[in-house]
Short mmCIF file of C-alpha atoms in Angstrom, two decimals:
data_model
loop_
_atom_site.label_atom_id
_atom_site.label_comp_id
_atom_site.label_asym_id
_atom_site.label_seq_id
_atom_site.Cartn_x
_atom_site.Cartn_y
_atom_site.Cartn_z
CA MET A 619 18.66 0.81 18.37
CA SER A 620 16.94 -0.80 15.37
CA LEU A 621 15.41 1.33 12.64
CA ALA A 622 11.94 -0.03 13.44
CA LEU A 623 12.31 0.97 17.09
CA GLN A 624 13.56 4.45 16.12
CA PHE A 625 10.69 4.81 13.67
CA LEU A 626 8.03 3.85 16.22
CA THR A 627 9.62 6.07 18.86
CA ARG A 628 9.18 9.06 16.58
CA ILE A 629 5.62 7.97 15.77
CA ARG A 630 4.82 7.78 19.47
CA GLY A 631 6.21 11.28 19.99
CA PHE A 632 4.00 12.67 17.23
CA ALA A 633 0.96 10.86 18.63
CA LEU A 634 1.53 12.20 22.15
CA GLU A 635 1.73 15.74 20.75
CA ALA A 636 -1.23 15.12 18.44
CA ASP A 637 1.04 16.37 15.64
CA GLY A 638 -0.88 15.40 12.52
CA ALA A 639 1.39 17.31 10.12
CA SER A 640 4.50 15.42 11.28
CA LEU A 641 2.67 12.10 11.10
CA LYS A 642 1.75 12.85 7.49
CA ASP A 643 5.37 13.71 6.65
CA TRP A 644 6.63 10.59 8.42
CA LEU A 645 4.15 8.08 6.97
CA GLN A 646 5.21 8.10 3.32
CA VAL A 647 3.97 5.45 0.86
CA GLU A 648 5.32 6.38 -2.57
CA ASN A 649 8.57 5.16 -4.06
CA ASP A 650 10.36 8.53 -4.17
CA VAL A 651 11.36 8.46 -0.51
CA PRO A 652 14.75 8.53 1.28
CA ASP A 653 16.71 5.28 1.42
CA ILE A 654 15.97 4.90 5.12
CA TYR A 655 12.44 3.71 4.24
CA TYR A 656 13.85 0.93 2.08
CA ASN A 657 16.31 0.06 4.84
CA LEU A 658 13.39 -0.08 7.27
CA ALA A 659 11.50 -2.36 4.88
CA GLN A 660 14.47 -4.72 4.65
CA GLU A 661 14.81 -4.84 8.42
CA ILE A 662 11.12 -5.66 8.86
CA ARG A 663 11.32 -8.41 6.22
CA THR A 664 14.22 -9.94 8.13
CA THR A 665 12.86 -9.52 11.67
CA PHE A 666 9.13 -9.95 10.98
CA PRO A 667 8.62 -12.10 7.87
CA ASP A 668 5.21 -12.83 6.34
CA ASN A 669 4.40 -15.39 9.03
CA GLY A 670 5.45 -12.99 11.81
CA THR A 671 2.34 -10.78 11.85
CA ASP A 672 1.54 -11.58 15.49
CA ALA A 673 5.09 -10.75 16.53
CA LEU A 674 4.95 -7.46 14.61
CA GLU A 675 1.63 -6.57 16.24
CA LYS A 676 3.06 -7.23 19.72
CA PHE A 677 6.14 -5.18 18.87
CA VAL A 678 4.02 -2.22 17.77
CA ASP A 679 1.79 -2.44 20.86
CA LYS A 680 4.87 -2.53 23.09
CA CYS A 681 6.37 0.56 21.42
CA LEU A 682 3.06 2.47 21.32
CA PRO A 683 1.39 1.97 24.70
CA GLU A 684 -1.88 3.79 25.31
CA GLU A 685 -1.73 6.71 27.74
CA ASP A 686 -4.14 6.79 30.69
CA ASP A 687 -3.91 10.46 31.62
CA VAL A 688 -3.87 12.70 28.54
CA GLN A 689 -3.74 16.47 28.91
CA GLU A 690 -6.04 18.69 26.85
CA GLY A 691 -4.57 19.35 23.41
CA LYS A 692 -2.35 16.27 23.57
CA GLY A 693 -2.89 12.78 22.21
CA SER A 694 -2.22 9.11 22.71
CA PRO A 695 -1.93 5.95 20.67
CA TRP A 696 -5.10 3.84 20.58
CA PRO A 697 -5.81 0.30 19.33
CA GLY A 698 -6.97 1.44 15.89
CA PHE A 699 -3.88 3.64 15.54
CA ASN A 700 -1.57 0.76 16.49
CA SER A 701 -3.32 -1.50 14.00
CA PHE A 702 -2.81 1.11 11.28
CA VAL A 703 0.88 1.52 12.15
CA LYS A 704 1.31 -2.28 12.02
CA ASP A 705 -0.35 -2.33 8.60
CA TYR A 706 1.91 0.53 7.52
CA LEU A 707 5.02 -1.48 8.45
CA GLU A 708 3.57 -4.50 6.64
CA TYR A 709 2.96 -2.28 3.61
CA TRP A 710 6.65 -1.46 3.41
CA ARG A 711 7.57 -5.08 4.09
CA ASP A 712 5.41 -6.46 1.28
CA VAL A 713 5.15 -3.71 -1.35
CA ASN A 714 6.83 -4.19 -4.71
CA PHE A 715 6.97 -0.92 -6.67
CA ASP A 716 7.79 -2.82 -9.86
CA ASP A 717 4.38 -4.49 -9.68
CA VAL A 718 1.59 -1.89 -9.88
CA VAL A 719 -1.07 -4.47 -9.03
CA ASN A 720 0.81 -5.24 -5.81
CA VAL A 721 1.15 -1.53 -5.02
CA TYR A 722 -2.56 -0.97 -5.58
CA THR A 723 -3.54 -3.93 -3.40
CA ARG A 724 -1.21 -2.99 -0.53
CA LEU A 725 -2.12 0.70 -0.65
CA SER A 726 -5.85 -0.07 -0.71
CA GLU A 727 -5.53 -2.28 2.36
CA LEU A 728 -3.54 0.43 4.13
CA LEU A 729 -6.19 3.07 3.40
CA ILE A 730 -8.95 0.88 4.80
CA SER A 731 -6.92 0.51 7.99
CA CYS A 732 -6.33 4.27 8.09
CA ALA A 733 -10.06 4.95 7.64
CA ASN A 734 -10.83 2.70 10.61
CA ALA A 735 -8.29 4.56 12.74
CA LEU A 736 -9.57 7.97 11.62
CA ALA A 737 -13.05 7.04 12.86
CA ASN A 738 -11.88 7.27 16.48
CA PRO A 739 -13.91 10.18 17.94
CA THR A 740 -11.22 11.30 20.40
CA TYR A 741 -7.86 11.11 18.67
CA GLY A 742 -8.71 10.16 15.08
CA VAL A 743 -8.35 13.73 13.86
CA MET A 744 -4.55 13.53 14.19
CA LEU A 745 -4.61 11.16 11.20
CA LEU A 746 -6.61 13.54 9.02
CA GLN A 747 -3.63 14.92 7.10
CA THR A 748 -2.20 11.42 6.71
CA SER A 749 -5.58 10.24 5.39
CA MET A 750 -5.62 13.05 2.85
CA SER A 751 -2.08 12.27 1.71
CA LEU A 752 -2.72 8.52 1.36
CA SER A 753 -6.01 9.12 -0.47
CA GLU A 754 -4.32 11.43 -2.96
CA SER A 755 -1.61 8.79 -3.53
CA LEU A 756 -4.26 6.13 -4.21
CA SER A 757 -6.20 8.46 -6.50
CA LYS A 758 -3.06 9.29 -8.48
CA LEU A 759 -2.14 5.61 -8.80
CA VAL A 760 -5.63 4.59 -9.91
CA MET A 761 -5.89 7.38 -12.48
CA SER A 762 -2.58 6.24 -13.98
CA LEU A 763 -3.84 2.65 -14.09
CA THR A 764 -6.90 3.68 -16.10
CA ARG A 765 -4.50 4.25 -18.99
CA GLN A 766 -3.21 0.66 -18.72
CA PRO A 767 -6.12 -1.65 -19.68
CA GLU A 768 -3.87 -4.72 -19.65
CA VAL A 769 -3.17 -4.08 -15.95
CA LEU A 770 -6.80 -3.30 -15.12
CA ALA A 771 -7.75 -6.75 -16.40
CA LEU A 772 -5.64 -8.29 -13.63
CA ILE A 773 -7.60 -6.53 -10.88
CA GLU A 774 -11.14 -7.69 -10.33
CA GLY A 775 -13.38 -6.26 -7.67
CA ASP A 776 -16.43 -7.56 -5.82
CA GLU A 777 -19.60 -8.03 -7.80
CA THR A 778 -22.21 -5.30 -7.79
CA GLY A 779 -25.93 -5.86 -7.48
CA ASP A 780 -26.09 -6.24 -11.27
CA GLY A 781 -23.69 -9.17 -11.20
CA GLU A 782 -20.84 -7.10 -12.68
CA SER A 783 -17.43 -6.73 -11.11
CA LYS A 784 -16.51 -3.32 -9.74
CA SER A 785 -13.82 -1.47 -11.62
CA ILE A 786 -10.58 -0.54 -9.88
CA VAL A 787 -11.65 3.12 -9.97
CA GLU A 788 -14.98 2.32 -8.36
CA MET A 789 -13.27 0.29 -5.62
CA ALA A 790 -10.90 3.17 -4.87
CA ALA A 791 -13.84 5.59 -4.73
CA ASP A 792 -15.56 3.31 -2.21
CA ILE A 793 -12.47 3.41 0.02
CA ILE A 794 -12.06 7.19 -0.11
CA GLN A 795 -15.78 7.61 0.54
CA LYS A 796 -15.20 5.99 3.96
CA PHE A 797 -13.06 9.01 4.87
CA PHE A 798 -15.75 11.36 3.59
CA THR A 799 -18.38 9.65 5.75
CA SER A 800 -16.16 9.84 8.82
CA CYS A 801 -15.49 13.56 8.29
CA LEU A 802 -19.13 14.40 7.56
CA GLY A 803 -20.22 12.72 10.79
CA ASP A 804 -17.72 14.62 12.95
CA ARG A 805 -19.36 16.66 15.73
CA SER A 806 -16.53 19.10 16.46
CA SER A 807 -18.34 21.99 14.72
CA THR A 808 -21.91 22.80 13.77
CA ARG A 809 -23.14 22.87 10.20
CA TRP A 810 -22.98 26.65 9.71
CA ALA A 811 -19.89 27.37 11.86
CA PRO A 812 -16.34 27.51 10.48
CA PRO A 813 -15.25 23.87 10.06
CA LYS A 814 -13.06 22.30 12.75
CA GLY A 815 -11.63 18.84 13.32
CA LYS A 816 -12.35 16.32 10.60
CA LYS A 817 -14.96 18.57 9.00
CA VAL A 818 -12.21 20.65 7.39
CA ALA A 819 -11.66 17.80 4.91
CA VAL A 820 -15.29 17.02 3.99
CA TYR A 821 -15.13 18.56 0.52
CA LEU A 822 -11.59 17.42 -0.14
CA PHE A 823 -12.61 13.77 0.25
CA ALA A 824 -15.87 14.44 -1.59
CA ASN A 825 -13.96 15.89 -4.54
CA LEU A 826 -11.52 12.97 -4.65
CA THR A 827 -14.42 10.51 -4.63
CA LEU A 828 -16.26 12.44 -7.36
CA LYS A 829 -13.12 12.60 -9.48
CA LEU A 830 -12.88 8.81 -9.44
CA LEU A 831 -16.60 8.22 -10.00
CA PHE A 832 -16.63 10.48 -13.05
CA ALA A 833 -13.44 8.85 -14.33
CA CYS A 834 -15.15 5.45 -14.38
CA GLU A 835 -18.42 6.94 -15.70
CA LYS A 836 -20.31 6.00 -12.53
CA SER A 837 -21.58 9.46 -11.63
CA HIS A 838 -24.94 7.97 -10.61
CA LEU A 839 -23.21 6.47 -7.57
CA ALA A 840 -22.70 10.00 -6.23
CA VAL A 841 -26.42 10.46 -5.52
CA GLN A 842 -26.12 9.46 -1.87
CA MET A 843 -23.10 11.70 -1.34
CA PHE A 844 -24.87 14.75 -2.76
CA THR A 845 -27.97 13.91 -0.71
CA ASN A 846 -25.95 13.67 2.51
CA LEU A 847 -24.22 16.98 1.81
CA SER A 848 -27.47 18.75 1.02
CA THR A 849 -29.10 17.56 4.25
CA SER A 850 -26.26 17.72 6.76
CA GLY A 851 -23.13 18.97 4.99
CA PRO A 852 -21.31 22.13 6.08
CA ALA A 853 -21.73 25.31 4.03
CA LEU A 854 -19.55 25.23 0.92
CA SER A 855 -18.79 28.95 1.31
CA LEU A 856 -16.72 28.18 4.43
CA TYR A 857 -14.12 26.24 2.43
CA PRO A 858 -11.14 27.33 0.27
CA ALA A 859 -11.79 28.44 -3.30
CA SER A 860 -10.06 25.40 -4.79
CA GLN A 861 -12.43 23.02 -2.99
CA ARG A 862 -15.48 25.16 -3.80
CA VAL A 863 -14.71 25.35 -7.50
CA THR A 864 -13.95 21.63 -7.80
CA PHE A 865 -17.13 20.63 -5.98
CA LEU A 866 -19.31 23.00 -8.03
CA TYR A 867 -17.75 21.63 -11.22
CA TYR A 868 -18.61 18.04 -10.32
CA LEU A 869 -22.07 19.02 -9.10
CA GLY A 870 -22.61 20.71 -12.46
CA ARG A 871 -21.37 17.61 -14.28
CA PHE A 872 -23.71 15.46 -12.18
CA ASN A 873 -26.70 17.61 -13.09
CA PHE A 874 -25.63 17.60 -16.73
CA ASP A 875 -25.47 13.79 -16.76
CA ASN A 876 -28.98 13.70 -15.31
CA ALA A 877 -30.38 16.10 -17.95
CA HIS A 878 -30.88 18.95 -15.45
CA TYR A 879 -29.23 21.43 -17.77
CA PHE A 880 -30.30 24.66 -16.09
CA ARG A 881 -29.09 23.38 -12.72
CA ALA A 882 -25.85 22.37 -14.40
CA HIS A 883 -25.58 25.87 -15.86
CA MET A 884 -25.99 27.49 -12.44
CA CYS A 885 -23.35 25.28 -10.81
CA LEU A 886 -20.83 25.60 -13.65
CA GLU A 887 -21.38 29.36 -13.96
CA GLU A 888 -20.58 29.78 -10.27
CA ALA A 889 -17.55 27.51 -10.58
CA TYR A 890 -16.31 29.56 -13.53
CA ARG A 891 -16.80 32.87 -11.70
CA GLN A 892 -14.97 31.64 -8.60
CA CYS A 893 -12.06 30.12 -10.55
CA HIS A 894 -9.20 32.62 -10.79
CA THR A 895 -8.46 33.86 -14.30
CA SER A 896 -4.87 32.60 -14.07
CA PHE A 897 -6.09 28.98 -13.97
CA THR A 898 -6.76 28.78 -17.70
CA LYS A 899 -6.78 24.96 -17.85
CA HIS A 900 -9.37 24.69 -15.08
CA ARG A 901 -11.57 27.41 -16.53
CA ARG A 902 -11.44 25.64 -19.91
CA GLN A 903 -12.56 22.40 -18.27
CA ILE A 904 -15.52 24.21 -16.73
CA LEU A 905 -16.41 25.88 -20.05
CA THR A 906 -16.38 22.46 -21.74
CA TYR A 907 -19.65 21.69 -19.95
CA TRP A 908 -20.97 25.15 -19.10
CA ILE A 909 -21.31 26.15 -22.77
CA PRO A 910 -23.18 22.93 -23.72
CA SER A 911 -25.44 23.33 -20.67
CA ASN A 912 -26.50 26.73 -21.95
CA ILE A 913 -26.87 25.56 -25.55
CA LEU A 914 -29.21 22.81 -24.38
CA CYS A 915 -31.24 25.51 -22.60
CA GLY A 916 -31.42 27.48 -25.85
CA ARG A 917 -28.83 30.08 -24.75
CA PHE A 918 -25.90 30.39 -27.11
CA PRO A 919 -22.38 31.59 -26.17
CA SER A 920 -21.32 35.13 -26.98
CA LEU A 921 -18.32 35.98 -29.14
CA HIS A 922 -16.86 37.78 -26.12
CA LEU A 923 -16.85 34.56 -24.09
CA LEU A 924 -15.47 32.50 -26.96
CA SER A 925 -12.62 34.98 -27.48
CA ARG A 926 -11.17 34.35 -24.01
CA PRO A 927 -7.91 32.34 -23.75
CA GLU A 928 -9.59 29.41 -21.99
CA ALA A 929 -12.12 29.12 -24.83
CA ALA A 930 -9.55 28.82 -27.62
CA GLY A 931 -10.93 26.62 -30.40
CA PHE A 932 -14.42 26.43 -28.92
CA ALA A 933 -15.86 28.84 -31.49
CA ASP A 934 -15.04 26.37 -34.28
CA ILE A 935 -16.86 23.60 -32.37
CA PHE A 936 -19.93 25.30 -30.95
CA LEU A 937 -20.79 28.21 -33.29
CA PRO A 938 -21.69 26.00 -36.30
CA ILE A 939 -23.95 23.93 -34.02
CA CYS A 940 -25.62 27.07 -32.67
CA SER A 941 -26.03 28.52 -36.13
CA ALA A 942 -27.69 25.32 -37.39
CA VAL A 943 -30.05 25.20 -34.40
CA ARG A 944 -30.95 28.87 -34.76
CA SER A 945 -31.82 28.42 -38.45
CA GLY A 946 -33.44 25.01 -38.09
CA ASN A 947 -31.02 23.52 -40.62
CA PHE A 948 -30.86 19.76 -39.97
CA VAL A 949 -28.23 19.12 -42.65
CA ALA A 950 -25.89 21.78 -41.25
CA PHE A 951 -26.58 20.51 -37.74
CA HIS A 952 -25.46 16.95 -38.49
CA ALA A 953 -22.48 18.24 -40.46
CA ALA A 954 -21.39 20.41 -37.51
CA LEU A 955 -21.67 17.48 -35.11
CA ASN A 956 -19.79 15.10 -37.39
CA GLN A 957 -16.99 17.59 -37.97
CA HIS A 958 -15.97 17.35 -34.29
CA ARG A 959 -17.52 13.99 -33.50
CA ASP A 960 -14.47 12.52 -31.75
CA TRP A 961 -13.99 15.54 -29.47
CA LEU A 962 -17.67 15.65 -28.56
CA TRP A 963 -17.91 11.89 -28.07
CA GLU A 964 -14.89 11.79 -25.76
CA ARG A 965 -16.59 14.32 -23.47
CA GLY A 966 -20.01 12.68 -23.58
CA LEU A 967 -21.56 15.53 -25.57
CA TYR A 968 -22.21 14.00 -28.98
CA LEU A 969 -25.30 11.93 -28.22
CA VAL A 970 -26.67 14.58 -25.87
CA PHE A 971 -26.50 17.20 -28.62
CA LEU A 972 -27.76 14.78 -31.26
CA TYR A 973 -31.00 13.98 -29.42
CA ARG A 974 -31.58 16.82 -26.98
CA LEU A 975 -31.19 19.63 -29.52
CA LYS A 976 -33.76 18.17 -31.94
CA PRO A 977 -36.71 19.98 -30.28
CA LEU A 978 -34.89 23.31 -30.65
CA LEU A 979 -34.15 22.51 -34.29
CA TRP A 980 -37.81 21.70 -34.97
CA ARG A 981 -38.92 24.85 -33.19
CA SER A 982 -36.62 27.00 -35.32
CA LEU A 983 -37.68 25.22 -38.50
CA THR A 984 -41.36 25.64 -37.61
CA ARG A 985 -40.96 29.35 -36.96
CA LYS A 986 -39.02 29.76 -40.18
CA THR A 987 -41.63 27.83 -42.20
CA PHE A 988 -44.82 29.26 -40.72
#
């Protein structure tokens, strides 16, 4: 029995049992996999070369016939599933892990196929865990590519309405947002009931999309997502702490970028309170924007907060700024900003402080003078 036939036989078994966890474990896409995947790829290249797509499609359909009588709790292959499995085999046939542009292109195409299969209202949920795994792989790949500008230049996306080409990060966010939309529209549970079916992954896909949008500085593209969640999204409190904290962090960042500093403060404060104290790195990331949100509202951080492990070094950055604002000292204010200009600029805080804190400076100076 050929490897491809063995592989599809196992896939069919998982589909009939609606075993999403096993499908996720079986449908691997990264290069650190057992040799059998590379052997499978070689067999497919030999048996179904590039011009053998029709033959591969017929082979998959033959191995994964659709069931007519499916018992409750069981599953069955369906046309969209078979198309995804065919694309998965083509992915392994054509992928070249030494060429990151090739990997990105093949993986993006595979995710689009997976999103189409996930949209099936009857059996699509069995691909939910696979969808999450593939989306995380794409997100990880794209985030690594953002540190390789020479590679990014080789990948050009469709033009936006402004006549500019989409960045690779923006294109990946668009793909993952398809999964979010499919999960949000699932009818297996009501809005305020514990999430079931595809709804269990609503905030996971939302967070992955937001991560990419903020990475490419396109947070304004998240408006529709936040609107959809506010009108029909499930209650955030029903989801695990990790998803709650991540979503609140990005919601706070979104409000911060749109100059809604008190709203940003409320979101980031809640994210900070819900983030376990052992996650120092995550709490520090939240503080990086929570403290500025409060400063811009005229509320300065306490020494107690700045003495916490996750706030190490923040006193040197923020206290001189606060002191200058409190005293209305413009010279000290500019000196404090310039001292940590690079750090503030990298996090998008420099210009915000430079212009948004001027009214507070003038107010302090006026009170001091008159």
